[in-house]
Tab-separated table of C-alpha atoms in Angstrom:
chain	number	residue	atom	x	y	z
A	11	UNK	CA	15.892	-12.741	-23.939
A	12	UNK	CA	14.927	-15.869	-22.384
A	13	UNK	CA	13.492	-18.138	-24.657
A	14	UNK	CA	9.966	-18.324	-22.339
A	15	UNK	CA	9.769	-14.683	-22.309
A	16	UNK	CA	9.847	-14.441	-26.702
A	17	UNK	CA	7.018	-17.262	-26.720
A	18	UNK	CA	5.266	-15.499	-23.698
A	19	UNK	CA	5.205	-12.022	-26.185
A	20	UNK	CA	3.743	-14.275	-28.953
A	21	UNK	CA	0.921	-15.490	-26.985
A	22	UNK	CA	1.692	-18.951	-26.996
A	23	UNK	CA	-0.367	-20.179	-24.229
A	24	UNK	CA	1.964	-23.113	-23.619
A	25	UNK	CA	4.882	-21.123	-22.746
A	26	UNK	CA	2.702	-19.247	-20.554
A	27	UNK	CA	1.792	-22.392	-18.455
A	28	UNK	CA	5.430	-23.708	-18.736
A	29	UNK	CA	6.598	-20.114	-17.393
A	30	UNK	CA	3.779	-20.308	-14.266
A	31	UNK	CA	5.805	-23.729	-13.170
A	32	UNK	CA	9.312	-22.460	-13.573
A	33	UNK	CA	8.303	-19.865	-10.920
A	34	UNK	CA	5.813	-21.967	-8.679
A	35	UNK	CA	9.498	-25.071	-8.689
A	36	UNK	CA	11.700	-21.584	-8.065
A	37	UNK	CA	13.936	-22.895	-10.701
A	38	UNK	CA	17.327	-21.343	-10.775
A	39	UNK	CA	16.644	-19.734	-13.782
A	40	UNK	CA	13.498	-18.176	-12.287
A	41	UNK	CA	14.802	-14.414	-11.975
A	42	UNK	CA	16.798	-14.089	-14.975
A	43	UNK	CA	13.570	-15.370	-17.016
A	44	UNK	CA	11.413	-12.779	-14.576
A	45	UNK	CA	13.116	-10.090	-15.251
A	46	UNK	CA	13.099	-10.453	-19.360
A	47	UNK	CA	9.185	-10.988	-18.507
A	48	UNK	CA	8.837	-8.140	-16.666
A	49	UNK	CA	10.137	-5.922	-19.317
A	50	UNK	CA	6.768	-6.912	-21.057
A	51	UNK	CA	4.524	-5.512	-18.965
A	52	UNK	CA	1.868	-4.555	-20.475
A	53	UNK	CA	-0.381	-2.797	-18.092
A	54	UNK	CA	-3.288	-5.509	-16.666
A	55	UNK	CA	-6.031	-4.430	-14.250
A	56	UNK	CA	-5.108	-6.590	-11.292
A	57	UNK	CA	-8.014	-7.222	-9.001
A	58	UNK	CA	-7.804	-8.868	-5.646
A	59	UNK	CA	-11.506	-10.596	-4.795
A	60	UNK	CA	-11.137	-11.720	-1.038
A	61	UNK	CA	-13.110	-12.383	1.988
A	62	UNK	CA	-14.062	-15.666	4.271
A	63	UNK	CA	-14.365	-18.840	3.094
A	64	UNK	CA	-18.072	-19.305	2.356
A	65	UNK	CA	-18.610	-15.805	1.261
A	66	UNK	CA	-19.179	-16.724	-2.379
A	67	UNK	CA	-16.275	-15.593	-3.901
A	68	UNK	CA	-15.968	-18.338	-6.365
A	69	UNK	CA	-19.326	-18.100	-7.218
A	70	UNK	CA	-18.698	-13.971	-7.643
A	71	UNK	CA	-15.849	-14.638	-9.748
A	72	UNK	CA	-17.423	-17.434	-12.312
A	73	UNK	CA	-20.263	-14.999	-12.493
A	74	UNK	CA	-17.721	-11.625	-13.455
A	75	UNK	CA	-15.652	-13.896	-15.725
A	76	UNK	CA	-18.858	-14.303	-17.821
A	77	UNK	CA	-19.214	-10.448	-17.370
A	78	UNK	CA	-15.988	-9.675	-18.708
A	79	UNK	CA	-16.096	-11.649	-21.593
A	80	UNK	CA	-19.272	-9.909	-23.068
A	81	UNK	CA	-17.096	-6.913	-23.023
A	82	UNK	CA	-14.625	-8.712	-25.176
A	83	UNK	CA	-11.910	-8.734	-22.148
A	84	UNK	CA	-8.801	-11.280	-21.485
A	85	UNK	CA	-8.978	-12.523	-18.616
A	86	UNK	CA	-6.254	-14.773	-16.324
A	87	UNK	CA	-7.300	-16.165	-13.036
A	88	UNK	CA	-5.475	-17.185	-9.860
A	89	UNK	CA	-6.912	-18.845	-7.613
A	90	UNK	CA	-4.824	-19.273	-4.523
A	91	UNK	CA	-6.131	-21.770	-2.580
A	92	UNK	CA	-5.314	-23.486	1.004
A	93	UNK	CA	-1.926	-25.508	0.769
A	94	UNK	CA	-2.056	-29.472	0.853
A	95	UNK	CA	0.484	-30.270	4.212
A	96	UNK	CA	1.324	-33.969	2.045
A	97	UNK	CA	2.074	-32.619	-1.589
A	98	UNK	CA	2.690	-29.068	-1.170
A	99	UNK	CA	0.085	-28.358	-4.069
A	100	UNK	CA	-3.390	-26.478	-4.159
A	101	UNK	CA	-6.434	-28.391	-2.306
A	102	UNK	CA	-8.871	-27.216	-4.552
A	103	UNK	CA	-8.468	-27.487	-8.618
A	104	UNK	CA	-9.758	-24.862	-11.067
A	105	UNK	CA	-11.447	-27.396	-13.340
A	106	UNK	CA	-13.890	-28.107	-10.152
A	107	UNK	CA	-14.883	-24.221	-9.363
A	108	UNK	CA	-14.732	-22.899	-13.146
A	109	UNK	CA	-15.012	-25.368	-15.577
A	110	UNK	CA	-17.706	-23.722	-17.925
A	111	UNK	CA	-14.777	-20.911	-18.606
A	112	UNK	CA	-12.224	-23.921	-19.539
A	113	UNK	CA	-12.010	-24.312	-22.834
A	114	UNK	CA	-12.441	-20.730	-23.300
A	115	UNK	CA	-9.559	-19.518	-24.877
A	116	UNK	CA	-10.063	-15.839	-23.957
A	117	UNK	CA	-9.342	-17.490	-20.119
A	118	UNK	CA	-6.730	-18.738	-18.394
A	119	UNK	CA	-7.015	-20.517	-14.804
A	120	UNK	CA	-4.622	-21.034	-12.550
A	121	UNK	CA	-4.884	-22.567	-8.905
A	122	UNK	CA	-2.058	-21.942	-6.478
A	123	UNK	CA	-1.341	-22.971	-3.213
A	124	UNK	CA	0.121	-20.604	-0.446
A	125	UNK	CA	2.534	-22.797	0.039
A	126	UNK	CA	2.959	-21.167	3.805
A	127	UNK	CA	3.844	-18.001	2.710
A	128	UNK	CA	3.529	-15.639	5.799
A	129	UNK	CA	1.661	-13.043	3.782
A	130	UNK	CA	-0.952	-16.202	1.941
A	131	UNK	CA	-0.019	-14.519	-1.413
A	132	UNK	CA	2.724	-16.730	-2.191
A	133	UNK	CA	5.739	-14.972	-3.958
A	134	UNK	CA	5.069	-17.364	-6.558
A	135	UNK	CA	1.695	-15.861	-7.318
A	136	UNK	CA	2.818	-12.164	-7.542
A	137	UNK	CA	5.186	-13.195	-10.225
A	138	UNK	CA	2.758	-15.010	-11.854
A	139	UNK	CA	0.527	-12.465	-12.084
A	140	UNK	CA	3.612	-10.642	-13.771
A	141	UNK	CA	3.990	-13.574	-16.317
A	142	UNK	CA	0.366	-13.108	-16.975
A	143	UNK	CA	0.240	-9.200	-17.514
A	144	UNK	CA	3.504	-9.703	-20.246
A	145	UNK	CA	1.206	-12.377	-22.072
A	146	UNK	CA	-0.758	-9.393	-22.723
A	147	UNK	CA	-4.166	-10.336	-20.827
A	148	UNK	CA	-6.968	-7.286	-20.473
A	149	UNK	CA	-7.798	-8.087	-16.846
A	150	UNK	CA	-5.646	-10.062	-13.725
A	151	UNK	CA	-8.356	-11.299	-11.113
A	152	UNK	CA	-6.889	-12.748	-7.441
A	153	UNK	CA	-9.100	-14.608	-5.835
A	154	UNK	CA	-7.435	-15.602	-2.455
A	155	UNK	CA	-8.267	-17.750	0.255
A	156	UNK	CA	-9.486	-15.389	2.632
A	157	UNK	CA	-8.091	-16.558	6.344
A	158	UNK	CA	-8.240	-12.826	7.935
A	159	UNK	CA	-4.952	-11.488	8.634
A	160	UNK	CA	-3.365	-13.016	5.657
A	161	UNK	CA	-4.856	-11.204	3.027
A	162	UNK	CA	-3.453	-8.185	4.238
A	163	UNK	CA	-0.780	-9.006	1.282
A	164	UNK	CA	-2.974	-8.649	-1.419
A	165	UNK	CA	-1.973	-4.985	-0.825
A	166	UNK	CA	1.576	-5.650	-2.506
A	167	UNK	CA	-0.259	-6.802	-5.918
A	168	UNK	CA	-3.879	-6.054	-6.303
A	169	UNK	CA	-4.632	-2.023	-8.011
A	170	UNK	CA	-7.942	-2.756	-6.900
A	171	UNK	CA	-8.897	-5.038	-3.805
A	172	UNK	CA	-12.742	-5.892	-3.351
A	173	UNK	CA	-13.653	-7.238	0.267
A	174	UNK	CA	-16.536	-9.971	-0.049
A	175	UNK	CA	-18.945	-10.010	3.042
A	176	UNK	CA	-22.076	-11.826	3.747
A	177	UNK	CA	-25.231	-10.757	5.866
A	178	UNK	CA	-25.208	-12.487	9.217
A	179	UNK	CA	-22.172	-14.051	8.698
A	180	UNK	CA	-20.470	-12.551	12.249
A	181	UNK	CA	-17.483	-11.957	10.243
A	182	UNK	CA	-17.349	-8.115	10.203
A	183	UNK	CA	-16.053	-7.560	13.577
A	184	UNK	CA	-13.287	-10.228	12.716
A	185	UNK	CA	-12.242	-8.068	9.704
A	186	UNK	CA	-12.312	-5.608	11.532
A	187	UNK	CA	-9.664	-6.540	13.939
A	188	UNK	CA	-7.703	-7.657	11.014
A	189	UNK	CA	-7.374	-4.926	9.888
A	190	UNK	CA	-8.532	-6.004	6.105
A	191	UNK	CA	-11.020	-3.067	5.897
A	192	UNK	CA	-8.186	-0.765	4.992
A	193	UNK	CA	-7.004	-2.642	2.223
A	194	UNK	CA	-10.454	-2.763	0.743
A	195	UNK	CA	-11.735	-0.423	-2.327
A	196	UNK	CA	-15.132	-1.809	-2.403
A	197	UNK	CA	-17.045	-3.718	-0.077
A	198	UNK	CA	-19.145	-6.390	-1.891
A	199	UNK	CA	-21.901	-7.467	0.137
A	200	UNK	CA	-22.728	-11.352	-1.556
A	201	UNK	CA	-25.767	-13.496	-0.993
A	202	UNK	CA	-28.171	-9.863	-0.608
A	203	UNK	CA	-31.400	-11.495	-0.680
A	204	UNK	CA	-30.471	-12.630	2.747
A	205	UNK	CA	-31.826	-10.964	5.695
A	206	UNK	CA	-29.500	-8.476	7.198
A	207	UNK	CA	-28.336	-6.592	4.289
A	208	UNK	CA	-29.201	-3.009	5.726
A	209	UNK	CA	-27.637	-3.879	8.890
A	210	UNK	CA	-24.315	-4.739	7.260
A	211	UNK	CA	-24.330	-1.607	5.238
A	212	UNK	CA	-24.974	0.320	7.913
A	213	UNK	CA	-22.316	-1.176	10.129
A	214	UNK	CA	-19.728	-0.686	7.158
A	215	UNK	CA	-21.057	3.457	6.611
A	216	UNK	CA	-20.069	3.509	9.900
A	217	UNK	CA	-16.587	2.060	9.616
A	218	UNK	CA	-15.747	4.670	6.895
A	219	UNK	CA	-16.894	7.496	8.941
A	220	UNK	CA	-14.611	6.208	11.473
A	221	UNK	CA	-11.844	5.905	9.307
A	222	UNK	CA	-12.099	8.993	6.982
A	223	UNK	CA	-10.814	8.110	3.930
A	224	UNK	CA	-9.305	10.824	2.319
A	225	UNK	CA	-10.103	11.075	-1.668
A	226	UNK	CA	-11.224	7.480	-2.593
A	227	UNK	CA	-14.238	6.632	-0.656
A	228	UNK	CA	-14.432	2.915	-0.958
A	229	UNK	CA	-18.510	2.140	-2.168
A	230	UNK	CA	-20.671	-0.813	-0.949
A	231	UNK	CA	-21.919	-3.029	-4.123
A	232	UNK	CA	-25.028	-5.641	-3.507
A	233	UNK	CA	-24.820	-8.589	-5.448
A	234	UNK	CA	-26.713	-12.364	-5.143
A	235	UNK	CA	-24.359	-13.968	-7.064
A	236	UNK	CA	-26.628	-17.224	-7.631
A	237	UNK	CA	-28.919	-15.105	-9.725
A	238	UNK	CA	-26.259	-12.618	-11.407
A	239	UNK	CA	-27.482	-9.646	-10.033
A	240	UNK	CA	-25.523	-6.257	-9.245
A	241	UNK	CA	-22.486	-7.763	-11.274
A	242	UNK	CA	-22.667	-5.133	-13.454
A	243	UNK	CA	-22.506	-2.366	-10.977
A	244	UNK	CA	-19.605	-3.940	-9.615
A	245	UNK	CA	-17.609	-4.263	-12.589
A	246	UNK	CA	-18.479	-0.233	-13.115
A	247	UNK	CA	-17.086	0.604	-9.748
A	248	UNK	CA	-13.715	-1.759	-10.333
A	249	UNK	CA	-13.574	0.674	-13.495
A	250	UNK	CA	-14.143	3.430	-11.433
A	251	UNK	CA	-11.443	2.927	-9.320
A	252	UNK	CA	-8.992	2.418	-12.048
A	253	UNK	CA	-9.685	5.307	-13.747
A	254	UNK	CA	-9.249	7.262	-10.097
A	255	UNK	CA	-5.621	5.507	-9.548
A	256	UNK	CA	-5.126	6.801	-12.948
A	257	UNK	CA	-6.090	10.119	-12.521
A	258	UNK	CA	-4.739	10.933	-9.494
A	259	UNK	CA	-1.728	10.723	-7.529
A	260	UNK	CA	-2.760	7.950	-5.764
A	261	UNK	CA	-2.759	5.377	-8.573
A	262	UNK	CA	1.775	6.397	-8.900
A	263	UNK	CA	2.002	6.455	-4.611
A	264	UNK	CA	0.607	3.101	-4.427
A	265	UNK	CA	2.995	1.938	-7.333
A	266	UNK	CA	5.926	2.957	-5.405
A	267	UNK	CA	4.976	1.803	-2.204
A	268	UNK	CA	4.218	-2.198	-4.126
A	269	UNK	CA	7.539	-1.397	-5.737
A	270	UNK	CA	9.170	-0.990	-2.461
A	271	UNK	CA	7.766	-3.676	-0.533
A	272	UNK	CA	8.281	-5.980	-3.684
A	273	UNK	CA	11.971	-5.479	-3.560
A	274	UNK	CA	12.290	-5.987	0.112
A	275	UNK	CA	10.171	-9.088	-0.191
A	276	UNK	CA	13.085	-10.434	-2.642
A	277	UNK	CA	15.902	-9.540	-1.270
A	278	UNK	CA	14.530	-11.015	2.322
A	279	UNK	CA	13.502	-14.407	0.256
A	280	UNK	CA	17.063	-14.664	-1.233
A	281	UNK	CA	19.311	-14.396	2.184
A	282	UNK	CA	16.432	-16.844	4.085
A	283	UNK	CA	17.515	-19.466	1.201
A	284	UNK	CA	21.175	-18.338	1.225
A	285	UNK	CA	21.377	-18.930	5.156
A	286	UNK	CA	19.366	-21.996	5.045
A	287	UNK	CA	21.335	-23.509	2.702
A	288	UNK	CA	24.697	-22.510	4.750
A	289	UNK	CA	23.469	-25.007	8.058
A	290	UNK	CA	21.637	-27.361	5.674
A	291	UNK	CA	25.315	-28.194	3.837
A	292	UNK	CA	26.974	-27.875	7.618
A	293	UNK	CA	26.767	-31.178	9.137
A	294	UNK	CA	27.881	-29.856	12.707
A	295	UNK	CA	25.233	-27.663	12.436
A	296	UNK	CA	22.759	-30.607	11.593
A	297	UNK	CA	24.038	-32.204	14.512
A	298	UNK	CA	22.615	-29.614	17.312
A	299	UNK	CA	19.315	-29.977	15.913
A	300	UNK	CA	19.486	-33.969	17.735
A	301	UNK	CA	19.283	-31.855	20.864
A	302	UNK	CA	15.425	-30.899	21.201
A	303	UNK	CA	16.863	-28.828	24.171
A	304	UNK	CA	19.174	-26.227	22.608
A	305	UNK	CA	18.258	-22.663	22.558
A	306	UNK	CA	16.995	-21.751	19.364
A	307	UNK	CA	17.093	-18.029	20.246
A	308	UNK	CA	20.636	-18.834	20.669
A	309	UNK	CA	21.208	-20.491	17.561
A	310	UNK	CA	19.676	-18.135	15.240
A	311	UNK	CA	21.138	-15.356	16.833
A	312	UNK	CA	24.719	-17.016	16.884
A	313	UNK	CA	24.487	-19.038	13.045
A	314	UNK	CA	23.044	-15.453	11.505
A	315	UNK	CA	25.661	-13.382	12.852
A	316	UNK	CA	28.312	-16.163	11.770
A	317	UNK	CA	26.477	-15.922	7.922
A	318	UNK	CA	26.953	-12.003	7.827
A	319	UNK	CA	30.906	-12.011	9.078
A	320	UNK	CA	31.513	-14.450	6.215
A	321	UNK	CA	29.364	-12.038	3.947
A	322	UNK	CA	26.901	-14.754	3.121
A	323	UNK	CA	27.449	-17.528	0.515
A	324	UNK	CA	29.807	-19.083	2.820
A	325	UNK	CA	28.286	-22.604	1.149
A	326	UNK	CA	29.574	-21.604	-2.293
């Protein structure tokens, strides 16, 4: 077993936070180490907590952290936040947002950037979430950066995702279009001692009886996160929810399906950085890119196909 993965299953908090930057460098080692992890699993609640920026989440989260804590739960947090273009890292640190949690040992905090990942859920923060759940942490909570169509990958991770919305915020019909209502399992409606509450509860009744969810019917928590109201109603519907995917068949259909899309996910990120690396290392190759001109439908088309008929690793 990798070395990591023993001091992971001890609970040494170190090894946890060495383990997190391992993955987030994609060291070579990174798999072999991810796999030993993975055999740890011990069974987290992961919760996704998305919506717009300026929806509250942050505020949400600090506020169910607290929560969770009176209940004697574990808790990790990742935060992935907007990528910096200069340094690659997260724009916003965890210290700023959550800093009364800190130098509780009961939680961990973790920001990560997206790092450009097309589905903003880097694959770095799925297997973090993994090294996480090994360490042997009650509850996993997400909170992502919430840029609409994005979040749609939150899907791949999250048992239970909760969609944060805001009275008057003219963000609905956005979501909407985005499609992000059908990844939701509650709708949390934030900042509800603002006008416009009924409306927006109204508008999302209406959405499900559009949609027709068959089995779980995804419920519509209030909370005014500034005074800590309606957080314990939404902690008893995340419950709720687990206990349904637990219950049912639903909970071991949606396992399969992350299962599925997890694998393809990996197997697509290993032959992107096999075939980049094959024209990085090709100097010839290097030496069309001078020529802003060139067809790059062409090229891709032509250097792929060239890849596959030398059955990849043609660098090695």
């Amino acid at each position: 077993m990798h070395p990591l993965a023993e001091r992971i299953q001890q609970q040494d908090m170190r090894a946890l936070a060495r383990a997190i930057t391992l993955v987030e460098n994609d060291a070579p080692e990174k798999l072999d180490m991810l796999s030993d992890i993975f055999s740890l699993k011990k069974n987290a609640h992961y919760i996704g907590i998305t919506g717009s920026p300026g929806a509250g989440k942050s505020s949400l989260v600090n506020r169910l952290l607290t929560h969770l804590r009176e209940q004697d739960l574990t808790v990790a947090v990742i935060a992935v936040d907007p990528t910096s273009p200069f340094s690659g890292g997260a724009l916003l640190g965890d210290r700023v947002r959550m800093n009364q949690h800190f130098t509780d040992p009961g939680i961990f905090i973790r920001s990560m950037a997206t790092r450009g990942s097309l589905g903003g859920l880097a694959r770095a923060t799925k297997d973090t979430i993994r090294v996480c759940d090994a360490y042997g942490f009650d509850v996993i909570l997400v909170e992502t950066v919430g840029v609409g169509q994005s979040e749609l990958d939150i899907m791949k991770v999250a048992d239970t995702t909760g969609l944060v919305l805001t009275p008057n915020s003219g963000d609905v019909l956005q979501i909407f279009k985005a499609g992000i209502m059908e990844i939701a399992n509650l709708f949390i409606i934030n900042k509800a001692d603002l006008p416009g509450v009924q409306r927006l509860k109204t508008t999302l009744e209406e959405y499900m009886m559009i949609a027709n969810p068959k089995g779980w019917v995804p419920p519509i928590v209030q909370t005014i996160s500034t005074q800590n109201e309606g957080i314990g109603e939404l902690w008893s519907e995340i419950r709720r929810h687990h206990d349904y995917l637990y219950q049912t068949a639903k909970g071991e259909e949606q396992r399969q399906q992350q299962l599925k899309l997890e694998v393809y996910d990996l197997i697509r990120e290993e032959i992107w950085r096999d075939v980049e690396q094959t024209i990085e290392s090709d100097h010839e190759k290097q030496q069309v890119f001078h020529n802003a001109s060139a067809d790059p439908y062409q090229l891709a088309k032509e250097w792929f196909q060239e890849w596959k008929g030398k059955g990849g690793n043609s660098h090695d």
